[in-house]
Coordinates of C-alpha atoms and ligand atoms in Angstrom, one line a residue:
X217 CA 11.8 20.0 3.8
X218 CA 12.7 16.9 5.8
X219 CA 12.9 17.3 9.2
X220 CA 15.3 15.8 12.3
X221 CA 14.2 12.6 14.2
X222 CA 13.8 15.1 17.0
X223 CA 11.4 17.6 15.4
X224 CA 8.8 15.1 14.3
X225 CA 5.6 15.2 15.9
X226 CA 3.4 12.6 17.1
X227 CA 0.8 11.1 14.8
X228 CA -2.0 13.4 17.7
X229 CA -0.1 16.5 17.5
X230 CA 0.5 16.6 13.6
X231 CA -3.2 15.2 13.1
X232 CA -4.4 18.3 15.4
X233 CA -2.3 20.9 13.8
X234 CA -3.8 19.6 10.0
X235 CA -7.1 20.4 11.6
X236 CA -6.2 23.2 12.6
X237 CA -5.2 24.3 9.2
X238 CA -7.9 23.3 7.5
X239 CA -10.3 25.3 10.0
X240 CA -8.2 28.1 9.6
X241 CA -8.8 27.4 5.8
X242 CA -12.7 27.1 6.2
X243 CA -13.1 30.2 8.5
X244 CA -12.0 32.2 5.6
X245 CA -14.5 33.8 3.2
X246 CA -12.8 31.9 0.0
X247 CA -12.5 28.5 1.9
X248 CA -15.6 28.7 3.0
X249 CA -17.3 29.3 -0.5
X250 CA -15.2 27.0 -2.4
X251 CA -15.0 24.0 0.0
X252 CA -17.6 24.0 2.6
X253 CA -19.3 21.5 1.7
X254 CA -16.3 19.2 1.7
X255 CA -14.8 21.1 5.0
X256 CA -17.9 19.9 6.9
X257 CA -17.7 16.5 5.8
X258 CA -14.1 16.3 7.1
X259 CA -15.0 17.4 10.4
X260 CA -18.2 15.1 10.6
X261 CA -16.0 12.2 9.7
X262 CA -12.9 12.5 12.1
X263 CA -15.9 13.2 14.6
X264 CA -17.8 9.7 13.8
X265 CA -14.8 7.4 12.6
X266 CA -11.7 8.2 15.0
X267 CA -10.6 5.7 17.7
X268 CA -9.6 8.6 19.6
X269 CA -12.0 9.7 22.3
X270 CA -10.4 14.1 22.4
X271 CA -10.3 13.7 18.5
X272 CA -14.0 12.6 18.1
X273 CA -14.7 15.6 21.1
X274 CA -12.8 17.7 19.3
X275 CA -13.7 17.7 15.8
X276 CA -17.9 17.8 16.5
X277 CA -18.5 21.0 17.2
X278 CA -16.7 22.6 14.7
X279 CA -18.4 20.4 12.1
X280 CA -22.1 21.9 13.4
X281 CA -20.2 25.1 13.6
X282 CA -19.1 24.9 10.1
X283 CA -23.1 23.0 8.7
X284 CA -24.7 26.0 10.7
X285 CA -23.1 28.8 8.8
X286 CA -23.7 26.6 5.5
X287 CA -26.9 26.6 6.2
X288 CA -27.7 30.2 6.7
X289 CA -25.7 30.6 3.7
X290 CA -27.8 28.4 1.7
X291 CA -31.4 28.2 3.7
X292 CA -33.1 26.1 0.5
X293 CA -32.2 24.5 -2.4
X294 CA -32.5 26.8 -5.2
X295 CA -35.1 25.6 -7.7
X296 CA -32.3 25.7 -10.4
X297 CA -29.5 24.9 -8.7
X298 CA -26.6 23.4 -10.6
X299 CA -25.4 19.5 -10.5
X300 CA -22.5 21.0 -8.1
X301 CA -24.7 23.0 -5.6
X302 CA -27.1 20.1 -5.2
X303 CA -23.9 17.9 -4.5
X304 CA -22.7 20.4 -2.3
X305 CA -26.2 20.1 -0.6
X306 CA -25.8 16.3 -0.3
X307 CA -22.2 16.4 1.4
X308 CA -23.6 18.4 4.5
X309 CA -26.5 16.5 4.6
X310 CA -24.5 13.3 4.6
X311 CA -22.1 14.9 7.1
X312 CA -24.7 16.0 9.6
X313 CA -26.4 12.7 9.2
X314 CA -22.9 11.0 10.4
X315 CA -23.1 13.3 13.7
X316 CA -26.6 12.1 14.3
X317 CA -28.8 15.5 12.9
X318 CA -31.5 15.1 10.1
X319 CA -33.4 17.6 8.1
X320 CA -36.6 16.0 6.5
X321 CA -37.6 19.1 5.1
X322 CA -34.2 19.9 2.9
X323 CA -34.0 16.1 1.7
X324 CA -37.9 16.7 0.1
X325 CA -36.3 19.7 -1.9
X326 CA -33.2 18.3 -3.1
X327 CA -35.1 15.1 -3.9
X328 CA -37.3 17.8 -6.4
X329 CA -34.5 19.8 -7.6
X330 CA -32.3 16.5 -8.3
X331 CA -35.0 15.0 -10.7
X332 CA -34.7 18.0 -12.6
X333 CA -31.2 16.5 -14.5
X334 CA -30.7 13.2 -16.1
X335 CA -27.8 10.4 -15.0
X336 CA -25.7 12.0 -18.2
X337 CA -25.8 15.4 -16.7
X338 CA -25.1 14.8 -12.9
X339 CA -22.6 11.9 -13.9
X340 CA -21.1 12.5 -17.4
X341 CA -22.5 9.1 -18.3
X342 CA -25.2 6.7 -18.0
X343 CA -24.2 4.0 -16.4
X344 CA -27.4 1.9 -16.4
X345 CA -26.0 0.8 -19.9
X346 CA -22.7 2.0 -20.8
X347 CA -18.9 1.9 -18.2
X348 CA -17.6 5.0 -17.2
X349 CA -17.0 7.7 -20.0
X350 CA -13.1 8.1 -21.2
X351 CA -14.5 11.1 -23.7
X352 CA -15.4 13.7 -21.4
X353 CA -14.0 17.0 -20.2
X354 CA -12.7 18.4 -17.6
X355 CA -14.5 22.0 -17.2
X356 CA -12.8 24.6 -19.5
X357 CA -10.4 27.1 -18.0
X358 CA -13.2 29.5 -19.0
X359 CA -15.6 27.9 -17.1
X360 CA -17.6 26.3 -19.6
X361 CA -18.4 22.5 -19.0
X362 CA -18.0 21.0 -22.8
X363 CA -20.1 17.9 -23.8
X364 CA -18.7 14.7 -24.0
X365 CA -16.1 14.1 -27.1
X366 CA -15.2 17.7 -27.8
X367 CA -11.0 18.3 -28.1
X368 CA -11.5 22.2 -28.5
X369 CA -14.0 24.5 -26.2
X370 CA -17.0 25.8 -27.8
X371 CA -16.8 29.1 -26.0
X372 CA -13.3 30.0 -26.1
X373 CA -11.6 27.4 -28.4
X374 CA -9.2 26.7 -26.2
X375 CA -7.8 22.9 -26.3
X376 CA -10.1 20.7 -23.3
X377 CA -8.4 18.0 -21.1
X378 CA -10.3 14.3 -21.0
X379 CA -11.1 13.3 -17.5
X380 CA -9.3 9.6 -17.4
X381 CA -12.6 7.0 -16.9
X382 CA -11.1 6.5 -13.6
X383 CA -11.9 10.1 -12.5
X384 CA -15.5 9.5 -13.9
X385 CA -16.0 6.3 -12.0
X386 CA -14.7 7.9 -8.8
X387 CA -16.4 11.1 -9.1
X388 CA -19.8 8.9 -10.0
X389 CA -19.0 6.3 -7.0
X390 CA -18.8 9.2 -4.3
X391 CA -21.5 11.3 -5.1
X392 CA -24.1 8.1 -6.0
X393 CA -23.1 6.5 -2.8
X394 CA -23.4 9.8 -0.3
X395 CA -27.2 10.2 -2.0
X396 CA -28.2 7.1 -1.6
X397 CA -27.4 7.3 2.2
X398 CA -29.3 10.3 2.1
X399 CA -32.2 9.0 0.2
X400 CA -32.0 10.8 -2.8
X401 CA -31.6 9.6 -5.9
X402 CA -28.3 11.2 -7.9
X403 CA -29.0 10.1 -11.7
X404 CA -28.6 6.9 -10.9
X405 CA -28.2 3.6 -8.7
X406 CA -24.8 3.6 -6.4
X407 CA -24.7 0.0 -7.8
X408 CA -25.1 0.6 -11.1
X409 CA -21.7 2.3 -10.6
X410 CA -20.3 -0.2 -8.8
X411 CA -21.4 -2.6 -11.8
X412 CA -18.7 -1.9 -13.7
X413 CA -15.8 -2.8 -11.6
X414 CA -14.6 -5.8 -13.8
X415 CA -14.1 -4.0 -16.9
X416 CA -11.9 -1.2 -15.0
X417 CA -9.8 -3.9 -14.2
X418 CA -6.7 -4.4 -15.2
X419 CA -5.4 -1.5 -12.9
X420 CA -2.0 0.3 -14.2
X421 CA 0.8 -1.0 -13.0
X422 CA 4.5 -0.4 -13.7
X423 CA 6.8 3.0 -13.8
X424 CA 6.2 4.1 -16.9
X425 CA 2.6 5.0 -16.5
X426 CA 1.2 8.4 -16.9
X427 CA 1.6 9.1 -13.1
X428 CA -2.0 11.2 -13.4
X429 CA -3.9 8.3 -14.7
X430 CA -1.8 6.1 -12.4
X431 CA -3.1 8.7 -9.5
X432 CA -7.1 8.8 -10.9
X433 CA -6.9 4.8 -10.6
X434 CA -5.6 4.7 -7.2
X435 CA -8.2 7.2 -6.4
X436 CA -10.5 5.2 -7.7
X437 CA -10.2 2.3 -5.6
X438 CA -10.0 4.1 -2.6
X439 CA -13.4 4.9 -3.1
X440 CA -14.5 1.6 -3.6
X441 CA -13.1 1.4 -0.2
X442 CA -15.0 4.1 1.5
X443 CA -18.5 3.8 -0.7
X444 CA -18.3 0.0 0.6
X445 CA -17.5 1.0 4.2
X446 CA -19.5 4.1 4.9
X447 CA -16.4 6.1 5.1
X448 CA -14.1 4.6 7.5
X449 CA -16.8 3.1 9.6
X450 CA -16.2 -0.9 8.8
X451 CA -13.5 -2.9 7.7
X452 CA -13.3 -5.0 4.3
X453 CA -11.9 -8.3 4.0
X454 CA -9.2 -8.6 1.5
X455 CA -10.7 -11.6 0.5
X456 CA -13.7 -9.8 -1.0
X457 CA -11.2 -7.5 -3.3
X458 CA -8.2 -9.5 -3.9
X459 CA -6.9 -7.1 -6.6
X460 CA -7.7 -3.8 -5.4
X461 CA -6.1 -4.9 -2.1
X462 CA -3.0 -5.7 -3.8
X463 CA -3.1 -3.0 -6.3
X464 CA -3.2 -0.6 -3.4
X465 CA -0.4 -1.7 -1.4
X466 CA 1.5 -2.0 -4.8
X467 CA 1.2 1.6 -4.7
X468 CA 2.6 3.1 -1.0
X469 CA 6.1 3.2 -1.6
X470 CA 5.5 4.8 -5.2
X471 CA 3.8 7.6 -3.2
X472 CA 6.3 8.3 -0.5
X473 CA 9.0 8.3 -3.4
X474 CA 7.0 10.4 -5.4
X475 CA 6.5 12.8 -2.5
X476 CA 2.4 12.6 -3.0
X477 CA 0.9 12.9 0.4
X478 CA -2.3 13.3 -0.9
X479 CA -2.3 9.7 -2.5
X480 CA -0.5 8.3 0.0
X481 CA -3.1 9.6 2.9
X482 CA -5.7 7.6 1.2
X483 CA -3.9 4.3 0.6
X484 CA -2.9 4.4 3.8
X485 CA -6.8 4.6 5.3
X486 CA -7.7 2.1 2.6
X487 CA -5.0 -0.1 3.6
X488 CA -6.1 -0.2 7.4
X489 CA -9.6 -0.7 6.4
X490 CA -8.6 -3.7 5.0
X491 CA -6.6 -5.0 8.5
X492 CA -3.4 -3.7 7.9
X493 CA -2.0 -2.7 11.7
X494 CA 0.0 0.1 12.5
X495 CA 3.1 -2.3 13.0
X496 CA 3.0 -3.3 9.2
X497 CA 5.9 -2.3 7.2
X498 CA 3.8 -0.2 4.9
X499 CA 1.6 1.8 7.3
X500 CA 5.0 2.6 9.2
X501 CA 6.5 3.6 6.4
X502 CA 4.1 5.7 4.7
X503 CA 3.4 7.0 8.6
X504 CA 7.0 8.3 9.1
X505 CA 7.0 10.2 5.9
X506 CA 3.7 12.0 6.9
X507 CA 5.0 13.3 9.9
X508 CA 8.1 14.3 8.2
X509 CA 6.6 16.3 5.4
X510 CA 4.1 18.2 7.6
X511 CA 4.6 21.6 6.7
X512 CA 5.0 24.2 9.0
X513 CA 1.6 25.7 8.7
X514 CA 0.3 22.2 10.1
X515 CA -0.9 21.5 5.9
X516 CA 0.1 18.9 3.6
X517 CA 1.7 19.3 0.3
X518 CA 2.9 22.2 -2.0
X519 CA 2.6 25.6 0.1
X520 CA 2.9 27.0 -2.9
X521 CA -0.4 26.0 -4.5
X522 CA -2.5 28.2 -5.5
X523 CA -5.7 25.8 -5.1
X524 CA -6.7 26.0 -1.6
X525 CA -9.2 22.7 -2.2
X526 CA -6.2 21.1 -3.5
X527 CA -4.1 22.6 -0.1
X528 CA -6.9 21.3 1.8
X529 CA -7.8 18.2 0.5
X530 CA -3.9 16.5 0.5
X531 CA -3.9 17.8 4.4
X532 CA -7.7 16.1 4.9
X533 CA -5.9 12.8 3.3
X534 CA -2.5 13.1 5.6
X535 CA -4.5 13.4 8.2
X536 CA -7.1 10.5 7.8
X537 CA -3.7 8.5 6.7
X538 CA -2.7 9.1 10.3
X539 CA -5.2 8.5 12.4
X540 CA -6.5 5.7 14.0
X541 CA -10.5 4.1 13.3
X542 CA -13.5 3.1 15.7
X543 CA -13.9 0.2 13.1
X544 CA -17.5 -1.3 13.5
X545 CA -16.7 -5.0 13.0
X546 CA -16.2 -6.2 9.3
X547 CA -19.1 -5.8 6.8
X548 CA -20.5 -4.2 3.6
X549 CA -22.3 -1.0 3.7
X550 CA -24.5 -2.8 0.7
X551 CA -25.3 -6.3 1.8
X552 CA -25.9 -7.5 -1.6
X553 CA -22.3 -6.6 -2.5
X554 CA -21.2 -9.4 -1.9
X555 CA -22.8 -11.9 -4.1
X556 CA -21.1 -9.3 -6.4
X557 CA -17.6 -9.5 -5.1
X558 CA -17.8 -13.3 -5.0
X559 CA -18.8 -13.6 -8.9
X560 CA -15.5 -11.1 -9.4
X561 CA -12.8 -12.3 -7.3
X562 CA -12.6 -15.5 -9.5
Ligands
LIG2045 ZN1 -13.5 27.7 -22.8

């Protein structure tokens, strides 16, 4: 529903009242279980990155609220804990580290229980020698996680969906890059991810794409974004990525037409981290439609969904669209990036 020039928030209310939601979200049993991981990270984040002084105030304490109740939930790292749970494990870790806490003792057991599982298992692929995988599954709806170039599921025989190589990368970027800063080792090398870069370009362009590969792409390069700026904590010359930079302003009216605030909430982050100013054409536009399609329960997207990581995650991207950054100067989280870059950018 669209609402009247008169009922639309400020970018501070509407960016409180997403909180909001999502707290609401995590304080639940089901929230908590599925998403708590990613809940805390949120809350670490808007407490580390936000220009706003109440914002970063407000948003600490119910991050070490939220890592507290994690960790009496999950006091050790089981020794055979699954790729996810150990991921899960490396999210708060990463997200407490961002609000200043360490826990020696937990990073020795991950770093056991990781070792445990090769690059193909905790990645889908091996990137020390081959580019993202475009043959493997999503997880069946049975539950079953197929290997790599099966069509039908081996439990259930049900027909499998291919993750696009996008989603791999992506998926492979984040969870490489949030080890690493935590000093584990994830199956492999945050750069050996990164490696591949040229042969994911060129990015799809034009309206008849399939809008969910489209989507996986854009995705994609947002997390080039935030694995090469710690999250929203520097900014990134468009110089260094001439084509992502242009692929992902290419891409903000698409969104706002395509009512996709999810997409749209990271573009828009992207695009700032890059130097785009709240007076540019694009960050206003793709700023007044946030605040118009808040809904009223202070989320972002379909009400109607059913996924509550999917409810939460589009409002955890509206609101990072939103708000404002504490950038720390412009630089690259990896130093020898660059060199990279350079070589690509011709
Ligand atoms: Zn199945």
């Amino acid at each position: 529903m669209t609402k009247k020039p008169d009922q639309i928030a400020s970018s501070e209310t509407s960016i409180k009242r997403g909180l909001d939601f999502i707290y609401r979200v995590a304080s639940t049993t089901d929230g908590f279980d599925s998403y708590g991981s990613l809940l805390i990270c949120c809350f670490a984040l808007v407490g580390a990155t936000s220009r706003d002084a109440n914002l970063r105030q407000l948003t600490r304490s119910p991050a070490q609220k939220l890592a507290r109740r994690w960790g009496h939930a999950h006091p050790l790292v089981p020794p055979d804990a699954s790729p996810d749970l150990v991921l899960d494990f490396v999210l708060v870790r990463y997200a407490l580290s961002r609000l200043g806490l360490r826990d020696v003792a937990l990073k020795a057991q991950m770093r056991t229980v990781v070792k445990r599982f090769s690059a193909q298992d905790l990645l889908g692929f091996n990137p020390v020698n081959e580019p993202p995988a475009n043959d493997l599954p999503y997880a069946c709806d049975c539950g079953l996680k197929n290997q790599r170039g099966r069509t039908f599921c081996r439990q259930c025989r049900r027909r499998l969906e291919i993750q696009s190589r996008y989603r791999v990368w992506m998926r492979a970027l984040a969870s490489t890059y949030v080890s690493g800063r935590c000093g584990i080792l994830f199956g492999a090398r945050y750069l050996d991810i990164l490696k591949w870069l040229p042969t994911m370009r060129p990015y799809p362009a034009g309206a008849d794409e399939n809008v969910e590969f489209l989507r996986d792409a854009i995705y994609a390069i947002t997390h080039i974004v935030y694995t090469l700026n710690d999250y929203s904590t520097y900014r990134l010359s468009p110089r260094w990525l001439p084509c992502e930079f242009a692929f992902l302003k290419a891409n903000v009216a698409s969104a706002c037409e395509r009512k996709d605030p999810e997409v749209l909430g990271e573009l828009l982050d992207s695009l700032k981290a890059f130097g785009l100013r709240a007076s540019h054409p694009l960050i206003i536009r793709g700023t007044k439609y946030l605040l118009e399609e808040q809904n009223e329960d202070g989320s972002w997207g379909d009400p109607d969904e059913e996924n509550i990581r999917t409810r939460c995650h589009t409002t955890w991207t509206a609101i990072d669209g939103l708000r404002s950054y504490a950038w720390r100067g412009e630089r690259l989280n990896h130093p020898e990036v660059k060199s990279m870059l350079k070589r690509w950018a011709r």
